[in-house]
Short mmCIF file of C-alpha atoms in Angstrom, two decimals:
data_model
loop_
_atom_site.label_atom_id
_atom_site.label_comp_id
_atom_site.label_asym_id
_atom_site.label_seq_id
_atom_site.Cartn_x
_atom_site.Cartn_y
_atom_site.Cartn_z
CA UNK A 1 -71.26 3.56 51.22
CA UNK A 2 -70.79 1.21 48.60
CA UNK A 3 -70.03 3.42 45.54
CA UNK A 4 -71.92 1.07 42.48
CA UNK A 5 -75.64 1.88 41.32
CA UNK A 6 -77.87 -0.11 39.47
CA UNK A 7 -79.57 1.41 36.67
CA UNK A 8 -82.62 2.33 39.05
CA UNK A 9 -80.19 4.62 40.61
CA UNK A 10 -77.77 5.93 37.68
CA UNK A 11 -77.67 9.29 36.14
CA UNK A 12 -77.44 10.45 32.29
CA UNK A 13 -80.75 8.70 30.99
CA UNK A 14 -82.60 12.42 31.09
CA UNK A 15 -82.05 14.79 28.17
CA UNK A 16 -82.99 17.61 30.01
CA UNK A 17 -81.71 18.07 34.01
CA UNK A 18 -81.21 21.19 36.00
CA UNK A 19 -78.80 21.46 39.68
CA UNK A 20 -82.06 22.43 41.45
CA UNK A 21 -81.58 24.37 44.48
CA UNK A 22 -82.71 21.42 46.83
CA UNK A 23 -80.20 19.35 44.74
CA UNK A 24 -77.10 22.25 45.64
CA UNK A 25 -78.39 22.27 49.22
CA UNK A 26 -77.79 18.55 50.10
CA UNK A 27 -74.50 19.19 47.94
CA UNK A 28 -73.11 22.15 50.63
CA UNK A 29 -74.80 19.99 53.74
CA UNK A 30 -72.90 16.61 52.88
CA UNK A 31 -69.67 18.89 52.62
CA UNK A 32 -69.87 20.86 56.50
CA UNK A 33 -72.18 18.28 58.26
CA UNK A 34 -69.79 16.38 60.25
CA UNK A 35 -70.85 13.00 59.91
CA UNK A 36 -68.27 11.21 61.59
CA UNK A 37 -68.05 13.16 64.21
CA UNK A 38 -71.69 12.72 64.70
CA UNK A 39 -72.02 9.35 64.02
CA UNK A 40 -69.39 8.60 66.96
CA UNK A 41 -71.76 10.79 69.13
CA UNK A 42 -74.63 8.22 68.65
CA UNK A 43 -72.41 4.70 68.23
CA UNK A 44 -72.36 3.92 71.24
CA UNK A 45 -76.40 3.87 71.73
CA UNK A 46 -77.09 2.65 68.29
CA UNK A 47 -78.01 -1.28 67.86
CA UNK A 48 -75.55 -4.12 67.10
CA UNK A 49 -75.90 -6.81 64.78
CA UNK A 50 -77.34 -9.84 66.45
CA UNK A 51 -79.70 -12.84 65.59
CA UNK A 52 -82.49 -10.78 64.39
CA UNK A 53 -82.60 -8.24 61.34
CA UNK A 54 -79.83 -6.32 60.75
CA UNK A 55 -80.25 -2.73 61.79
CA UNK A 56 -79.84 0.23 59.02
CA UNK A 57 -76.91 2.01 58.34
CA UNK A 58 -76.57 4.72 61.46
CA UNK A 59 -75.09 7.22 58.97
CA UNK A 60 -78.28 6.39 56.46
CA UNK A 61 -80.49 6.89 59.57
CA UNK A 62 -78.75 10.52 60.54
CA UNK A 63 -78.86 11.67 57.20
CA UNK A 64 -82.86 10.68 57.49
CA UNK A 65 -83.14 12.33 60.71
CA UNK A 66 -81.37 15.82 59.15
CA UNK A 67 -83.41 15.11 56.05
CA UNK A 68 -86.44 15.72 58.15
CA UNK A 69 -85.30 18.64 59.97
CA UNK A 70 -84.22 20.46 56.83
CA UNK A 71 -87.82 19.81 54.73
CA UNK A 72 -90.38 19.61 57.97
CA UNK A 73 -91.20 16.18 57.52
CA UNK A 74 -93.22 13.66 59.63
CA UNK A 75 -92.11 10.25 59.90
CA UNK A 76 -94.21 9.01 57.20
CA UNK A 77 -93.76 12.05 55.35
CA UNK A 78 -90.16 11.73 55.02
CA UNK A 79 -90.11 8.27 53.48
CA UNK A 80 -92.58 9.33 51.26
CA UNK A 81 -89.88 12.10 50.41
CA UNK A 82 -87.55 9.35 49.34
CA UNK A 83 -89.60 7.66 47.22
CA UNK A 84 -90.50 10.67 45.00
CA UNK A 85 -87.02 12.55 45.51
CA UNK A 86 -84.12 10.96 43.87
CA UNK A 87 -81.57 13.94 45.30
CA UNK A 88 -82.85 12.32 48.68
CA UNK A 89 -82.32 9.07 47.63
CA UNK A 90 -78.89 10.33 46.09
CA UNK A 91 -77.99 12.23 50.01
CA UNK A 92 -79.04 9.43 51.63
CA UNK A 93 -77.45 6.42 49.60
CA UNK A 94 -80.22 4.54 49.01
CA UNK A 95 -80.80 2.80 45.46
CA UNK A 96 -84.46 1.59 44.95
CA UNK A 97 -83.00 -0.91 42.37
CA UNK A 98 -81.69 -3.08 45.42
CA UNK A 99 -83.54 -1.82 48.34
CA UNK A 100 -86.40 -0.55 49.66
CA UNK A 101 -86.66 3.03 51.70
CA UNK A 102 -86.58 2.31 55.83
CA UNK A 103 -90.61 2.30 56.84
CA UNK A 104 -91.82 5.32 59.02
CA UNK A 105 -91.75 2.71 61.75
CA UNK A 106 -88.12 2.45 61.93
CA UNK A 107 -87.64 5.97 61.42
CA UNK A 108 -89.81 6.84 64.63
CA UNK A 109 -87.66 4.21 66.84
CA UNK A 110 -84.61 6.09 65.79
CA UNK A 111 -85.63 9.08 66.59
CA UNK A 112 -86.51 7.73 70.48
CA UNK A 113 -83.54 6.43 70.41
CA UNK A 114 -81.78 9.83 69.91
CA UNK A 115 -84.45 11.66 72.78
CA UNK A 116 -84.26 8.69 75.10
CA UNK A 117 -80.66 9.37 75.52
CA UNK A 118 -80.76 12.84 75.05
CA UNK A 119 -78.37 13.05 71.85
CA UNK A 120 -79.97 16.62 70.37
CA UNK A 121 -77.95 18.45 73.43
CA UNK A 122 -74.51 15.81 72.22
CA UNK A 123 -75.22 16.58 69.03
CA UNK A 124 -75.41 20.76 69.40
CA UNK A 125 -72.85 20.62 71.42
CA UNK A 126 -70.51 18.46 69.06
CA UNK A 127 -71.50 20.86 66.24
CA UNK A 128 -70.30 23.83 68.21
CA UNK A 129 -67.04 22.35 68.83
CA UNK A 130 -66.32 21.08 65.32
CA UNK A 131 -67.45 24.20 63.75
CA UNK A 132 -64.42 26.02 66.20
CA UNK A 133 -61.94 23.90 65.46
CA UNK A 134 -62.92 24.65 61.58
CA UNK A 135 -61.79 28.36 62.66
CA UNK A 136 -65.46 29.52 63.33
CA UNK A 137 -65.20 30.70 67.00
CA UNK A 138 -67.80 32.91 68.91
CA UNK A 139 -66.72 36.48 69.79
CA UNK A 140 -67.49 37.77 73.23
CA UNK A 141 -71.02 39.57 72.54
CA UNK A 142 -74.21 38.13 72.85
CA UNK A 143 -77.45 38.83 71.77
CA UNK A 144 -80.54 36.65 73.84
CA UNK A 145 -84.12 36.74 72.71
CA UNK A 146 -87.08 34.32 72.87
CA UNK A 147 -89.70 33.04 69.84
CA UNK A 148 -93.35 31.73 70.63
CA UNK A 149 -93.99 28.35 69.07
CA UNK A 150 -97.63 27.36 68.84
CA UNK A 151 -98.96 24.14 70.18
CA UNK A 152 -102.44 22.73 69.17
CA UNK A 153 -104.66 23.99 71.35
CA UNK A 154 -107.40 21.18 70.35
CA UNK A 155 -108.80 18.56 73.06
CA UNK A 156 -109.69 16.37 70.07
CA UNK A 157 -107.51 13.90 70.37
CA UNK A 158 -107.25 10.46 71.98
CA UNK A 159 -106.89 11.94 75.52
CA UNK A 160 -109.22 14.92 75.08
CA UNK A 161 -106.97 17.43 76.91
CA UNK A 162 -104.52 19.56 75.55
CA UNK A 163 -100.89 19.20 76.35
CA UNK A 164 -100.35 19.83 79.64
CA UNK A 165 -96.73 21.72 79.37
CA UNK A 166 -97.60 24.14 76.84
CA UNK A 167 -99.39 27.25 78.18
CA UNK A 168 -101.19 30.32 77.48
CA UNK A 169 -99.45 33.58 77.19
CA UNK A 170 -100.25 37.05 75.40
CA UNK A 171 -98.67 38.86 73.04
CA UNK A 172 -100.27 42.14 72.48
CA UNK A 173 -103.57 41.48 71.65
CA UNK A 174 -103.71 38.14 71.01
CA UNK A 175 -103.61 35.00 72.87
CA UNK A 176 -101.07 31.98 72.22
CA UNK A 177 -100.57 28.34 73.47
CA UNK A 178 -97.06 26.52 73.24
CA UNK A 179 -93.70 26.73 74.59
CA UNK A 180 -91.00 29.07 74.11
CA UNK A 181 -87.62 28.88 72.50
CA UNK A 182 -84.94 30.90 74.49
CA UNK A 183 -81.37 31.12 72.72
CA UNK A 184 -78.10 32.89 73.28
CA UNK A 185 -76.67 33.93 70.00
CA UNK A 186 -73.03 35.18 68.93
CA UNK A 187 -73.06 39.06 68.38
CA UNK A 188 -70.68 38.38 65.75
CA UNK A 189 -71.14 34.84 64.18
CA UNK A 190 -74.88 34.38 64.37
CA UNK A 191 -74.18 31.00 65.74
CA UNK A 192 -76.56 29.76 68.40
CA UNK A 193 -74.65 28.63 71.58
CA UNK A 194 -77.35 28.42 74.30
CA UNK A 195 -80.52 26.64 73.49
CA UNK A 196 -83.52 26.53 76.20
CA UNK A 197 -87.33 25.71 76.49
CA UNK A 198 -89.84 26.41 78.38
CA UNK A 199 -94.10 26.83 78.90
CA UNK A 200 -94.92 30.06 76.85
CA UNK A 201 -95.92 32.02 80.06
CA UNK A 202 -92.54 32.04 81.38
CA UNK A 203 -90.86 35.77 81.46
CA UNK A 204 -87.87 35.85 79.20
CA UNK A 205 -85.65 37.79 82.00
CA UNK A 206 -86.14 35.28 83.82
CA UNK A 207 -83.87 33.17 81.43
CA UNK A 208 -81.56 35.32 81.34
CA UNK A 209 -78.92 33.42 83.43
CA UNK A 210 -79.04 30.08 81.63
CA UNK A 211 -78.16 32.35 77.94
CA UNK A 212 -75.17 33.78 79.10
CA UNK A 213 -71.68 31.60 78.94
CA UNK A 214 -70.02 33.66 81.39
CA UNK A 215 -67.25 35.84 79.19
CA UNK A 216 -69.34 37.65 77.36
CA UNK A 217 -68.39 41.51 77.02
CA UNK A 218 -71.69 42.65 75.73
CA UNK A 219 -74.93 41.57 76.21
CA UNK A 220 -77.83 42.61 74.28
CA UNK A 221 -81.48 41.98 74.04
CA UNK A 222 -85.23 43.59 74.06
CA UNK A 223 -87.03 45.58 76.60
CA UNK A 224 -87.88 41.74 78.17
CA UNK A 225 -84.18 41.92 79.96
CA UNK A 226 -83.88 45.30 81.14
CA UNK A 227 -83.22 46.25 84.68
CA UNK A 228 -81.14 42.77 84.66
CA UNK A 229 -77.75 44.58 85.96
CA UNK A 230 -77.22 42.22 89.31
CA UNK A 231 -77.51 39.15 86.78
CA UNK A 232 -75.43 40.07 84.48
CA UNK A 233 -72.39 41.49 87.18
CA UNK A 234 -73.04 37.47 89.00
CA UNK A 235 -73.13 35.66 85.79
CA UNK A 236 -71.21 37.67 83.38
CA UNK A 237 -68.89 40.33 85.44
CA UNK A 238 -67.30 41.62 82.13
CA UNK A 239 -70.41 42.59 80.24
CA UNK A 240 -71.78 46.04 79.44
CA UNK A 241 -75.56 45.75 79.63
CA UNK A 242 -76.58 46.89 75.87
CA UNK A 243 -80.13 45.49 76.54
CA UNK A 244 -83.05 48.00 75.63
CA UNK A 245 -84.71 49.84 78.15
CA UNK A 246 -88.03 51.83 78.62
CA UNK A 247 -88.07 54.75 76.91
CA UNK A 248 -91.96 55.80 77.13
CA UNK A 249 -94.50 55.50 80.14
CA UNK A 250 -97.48 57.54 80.93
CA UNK A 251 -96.18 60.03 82.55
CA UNK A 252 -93.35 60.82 80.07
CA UNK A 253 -91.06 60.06 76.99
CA UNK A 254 -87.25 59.75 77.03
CA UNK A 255 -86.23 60.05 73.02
CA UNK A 256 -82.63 60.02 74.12
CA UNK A 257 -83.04 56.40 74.83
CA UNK A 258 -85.12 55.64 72.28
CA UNK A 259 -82.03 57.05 69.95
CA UNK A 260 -80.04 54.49 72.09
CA UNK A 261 -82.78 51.71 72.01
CA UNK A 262 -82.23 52.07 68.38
CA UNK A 263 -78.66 51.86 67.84
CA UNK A 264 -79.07 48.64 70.13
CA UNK A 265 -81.55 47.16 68.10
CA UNK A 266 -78.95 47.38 64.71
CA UNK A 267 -77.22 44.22 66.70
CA UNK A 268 -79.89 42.75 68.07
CA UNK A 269 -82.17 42.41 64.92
CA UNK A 270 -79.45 39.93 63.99
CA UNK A 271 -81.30 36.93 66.34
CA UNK A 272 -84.01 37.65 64.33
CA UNK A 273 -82.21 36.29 61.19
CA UNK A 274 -81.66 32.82 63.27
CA UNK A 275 -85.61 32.89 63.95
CA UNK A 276 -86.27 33.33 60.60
CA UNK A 277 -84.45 30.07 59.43
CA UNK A 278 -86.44 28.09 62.34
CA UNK A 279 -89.27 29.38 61.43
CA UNK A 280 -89.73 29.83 57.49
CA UNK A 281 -86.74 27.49 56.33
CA UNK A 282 -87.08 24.72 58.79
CA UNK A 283 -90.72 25.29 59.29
CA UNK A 284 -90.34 24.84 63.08
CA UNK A 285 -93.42 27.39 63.59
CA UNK A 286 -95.84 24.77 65.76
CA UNK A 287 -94.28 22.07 67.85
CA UNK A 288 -94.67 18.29 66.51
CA UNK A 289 -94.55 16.64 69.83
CA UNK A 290 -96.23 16.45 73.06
CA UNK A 291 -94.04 17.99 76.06
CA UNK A 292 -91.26 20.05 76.27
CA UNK A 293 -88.76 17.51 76.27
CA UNK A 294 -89.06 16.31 73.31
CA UNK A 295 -89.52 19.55 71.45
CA UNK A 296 -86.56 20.93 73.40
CA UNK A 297 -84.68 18.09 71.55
CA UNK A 298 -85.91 18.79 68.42
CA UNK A 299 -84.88 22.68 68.79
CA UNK A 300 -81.10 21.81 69.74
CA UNK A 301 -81.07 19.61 66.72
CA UNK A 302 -82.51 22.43 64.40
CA UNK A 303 -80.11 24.78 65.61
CA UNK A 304 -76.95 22.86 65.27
CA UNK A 305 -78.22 22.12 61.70
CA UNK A 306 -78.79 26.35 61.37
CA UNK A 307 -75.28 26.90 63.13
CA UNK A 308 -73.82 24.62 59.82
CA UNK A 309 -76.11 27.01 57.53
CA UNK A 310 -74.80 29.85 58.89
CA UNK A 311 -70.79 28.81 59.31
CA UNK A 312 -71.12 26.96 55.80
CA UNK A 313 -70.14 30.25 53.69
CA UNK A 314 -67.09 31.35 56.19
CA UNK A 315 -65.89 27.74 55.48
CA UNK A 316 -66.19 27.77 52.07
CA UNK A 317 -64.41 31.05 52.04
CA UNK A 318 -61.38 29.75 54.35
CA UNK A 319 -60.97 26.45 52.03
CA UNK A 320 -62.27 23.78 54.65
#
C-alpha cells in the first residue's frame, strides 16, 4: 500500500488520543492474519484489470471482508463503519482525502465471489496450516460439541415462507429454528479444526464421524455422543471414548459417573470458550443468510479468524 497520506488521513492534529482497544485489536490482527498467504488463496478467482473500471485492491477487499466478521457488520453497515472509524480506515488503507470507501454494492459481489467458489473452506484450511508451521500444532485430543444458531422464523418477507433449510428443534423447553454449528476442537490448543453445518433437528452423534481427523487419542464431548464406541474404533482406532454418559434415569442414579461426567466436563467446557467468541465477540448468534451454504461459509471464515484470536498470544510469546 502506498505509504503517503494526505492530511485527511494524517495523525498528530488531536491534543488528546487514546490506543482504544478496537484500535490495539486491528494492531495484533494485521500482525498474525496471513495476508499473503490468503490473498494467494483468492488470486486466482479475483478480477483482472481490463477495459472497464479497475477492480479494488484484493488485499483492501479481505481486510473488508475480516472487518465485517470481526464487528458483525452488514454490507452497508460496514462501509458505514469506514466512514465514521478512522482505525478502519487506518486497517484497511483507505484515505478519504483521495478516495472514496468501496459502496456496499461492491462489497456484496466480493463476498459471492468468495461463496461461489467456496473460498471460506480454502481459507480455514490455509489458516490451519499457516498457524502450524508458526509452531501452533494440534495435540491428539479432541473435544466435539454443537451450538444452535437462530434463523428468522418470520414469513414476512418477499417470498412469504421461511427458509426452507433451517428447522425446528427443542431444547428443553423451548422451541428453536436455524441450523446448527458442529466443530471439532483441539483438547489442547482450542483451535477449531473441523467445521460442519447442518438443519437444527439433526442429532449431534450423528456428526460425530465428520469431527474426528482420525489420530485423535481422546475424544470428548456431552451426553449427545455417548454410546458412540463402534464410531470412534472405525474412525478413530486410537481414541479412548471420554464422552459423558448417562448417569440418572428413572429407575436409578449412578453418582460414580456423574463424579466421572464431571472430571470430563473440566476439558470439555473448553469448546465452550470457542462458542463464546462466535457468539458474543463475533456476534454470530442468528444466521445472516438464507441456506446453509452460505452460512456454512460464513462459519469456516469466523473460525479461522477465532483460530488467529486464539494462536495470537502463543505467537506473540514464541517471537513470530
Amino acid at each position: 500500500m502506498d505509504g503517503q497520506q494526505t492530511l485527511a488521513l494524517a495523525a498528530g492534529f488531536e491534543k488528546h488520543q487514546k490506543r482504544t482497544r478496537r484500535v490495539e485489536f486491528l494492531s495484533q490482527m494485521e500482525a498474525v492474519v496471513p495476508w499473503r498467504e490468503l490473498c494467494a488463496e483468492i488470486e486466482p478467482f479475483y478480477p483482472k484489470a481490463g477495459g472497464g473500471r479497475p477492480p479494488v485492491g484484493l488485499e483492501r477487499m479481505l481486510r473488508m471482508y475480516f472487518l465485517q466478521q470481526w464487528f458483525n457488520l452488514s454490507d452497508p453497515a460496514v462501509e458505514e463503519a469506514l466512514y465514521d472509524s478512522n482505525a478502519m480506515r487506518h486497517f484497511v488503507g483507505i484515505d478519504l482525502g483521495r478516495e472514496p470507501v468501496p459502496d456496499e454494492t461492491t462489497v456484496c459481489k466480493f463476498r459471492h465471489l468468495l461463496e461461489r467458489h467456496g473460498l471460506g473452506a480454502k481459507i480455514f484450511a490455509r489458516v490451519n496450516g499457516y498457524l502450524e508451521s508458526r509452531g501452533v500444532h494440534l495435540g491428539t485430543g479432541t473435544i466435539v460439541d454443537a451450538t444452535l444458531i437462530q434463523a428468522p422464523s418470520s414469513t414476512k418477507n418477499k417470498s412469504e415462507k421461511r427458509d426452507p433449510e433451517m428447522h425446528s428443534t427443542r431444547k428443553g423447553d423451548q422451541w428453536h429454528f436455524g441450523m446448527k454449528a458442529h466443530i471439532g476442537v483441539d483438547a489442547e490448543t482450542k483451535l477449531v479444526h473441523t467445521v460442519v453445518a447442518t438443519p437444527a433437528n439433526t442429532n449431534d452423534g450423528k456428526m460425530l464421524p465428520l469431527l474426528l481427523r482420525g489420530n485423535e487419542q481422546a475424544v470428548w464431548g456431552d451426553q449427545a455422543y455417548k454410546g458412540q464406541g463402534k464410531v470412534l474404533a472405525q474412525h478413530a482406532p486410537a481414541a479412548q471414548d471420554l464422552t459423558c454418559q448417562q448417569w440418572r434415569s428413572k429407575l436409578r442414579e449412578l453418582p460414580e459417573v456423574r463424579q466421572a461426567n464431571r472430571l470430563k466436563s473440566k476439558v470439555r467446557a473448553r469448546v465452550e470458550h470457542v462458542f463464546k467468541v462466535l457468539k458474543l465477540d463475533l456476534g454470530f448468534r442468528k444466521v445472516r443468510y438464507r441456506g446453509i451454504a452460505k452460512n456454512l461459509h460464513r462459519l469456516q471464515v469466523s473460525f479461522a479468524l477465532i483460530n488467529l484470536i486464539t494462536a495470537k498470544n502463543r505467537m506473540v510469546l514464541a517471537g513470530q
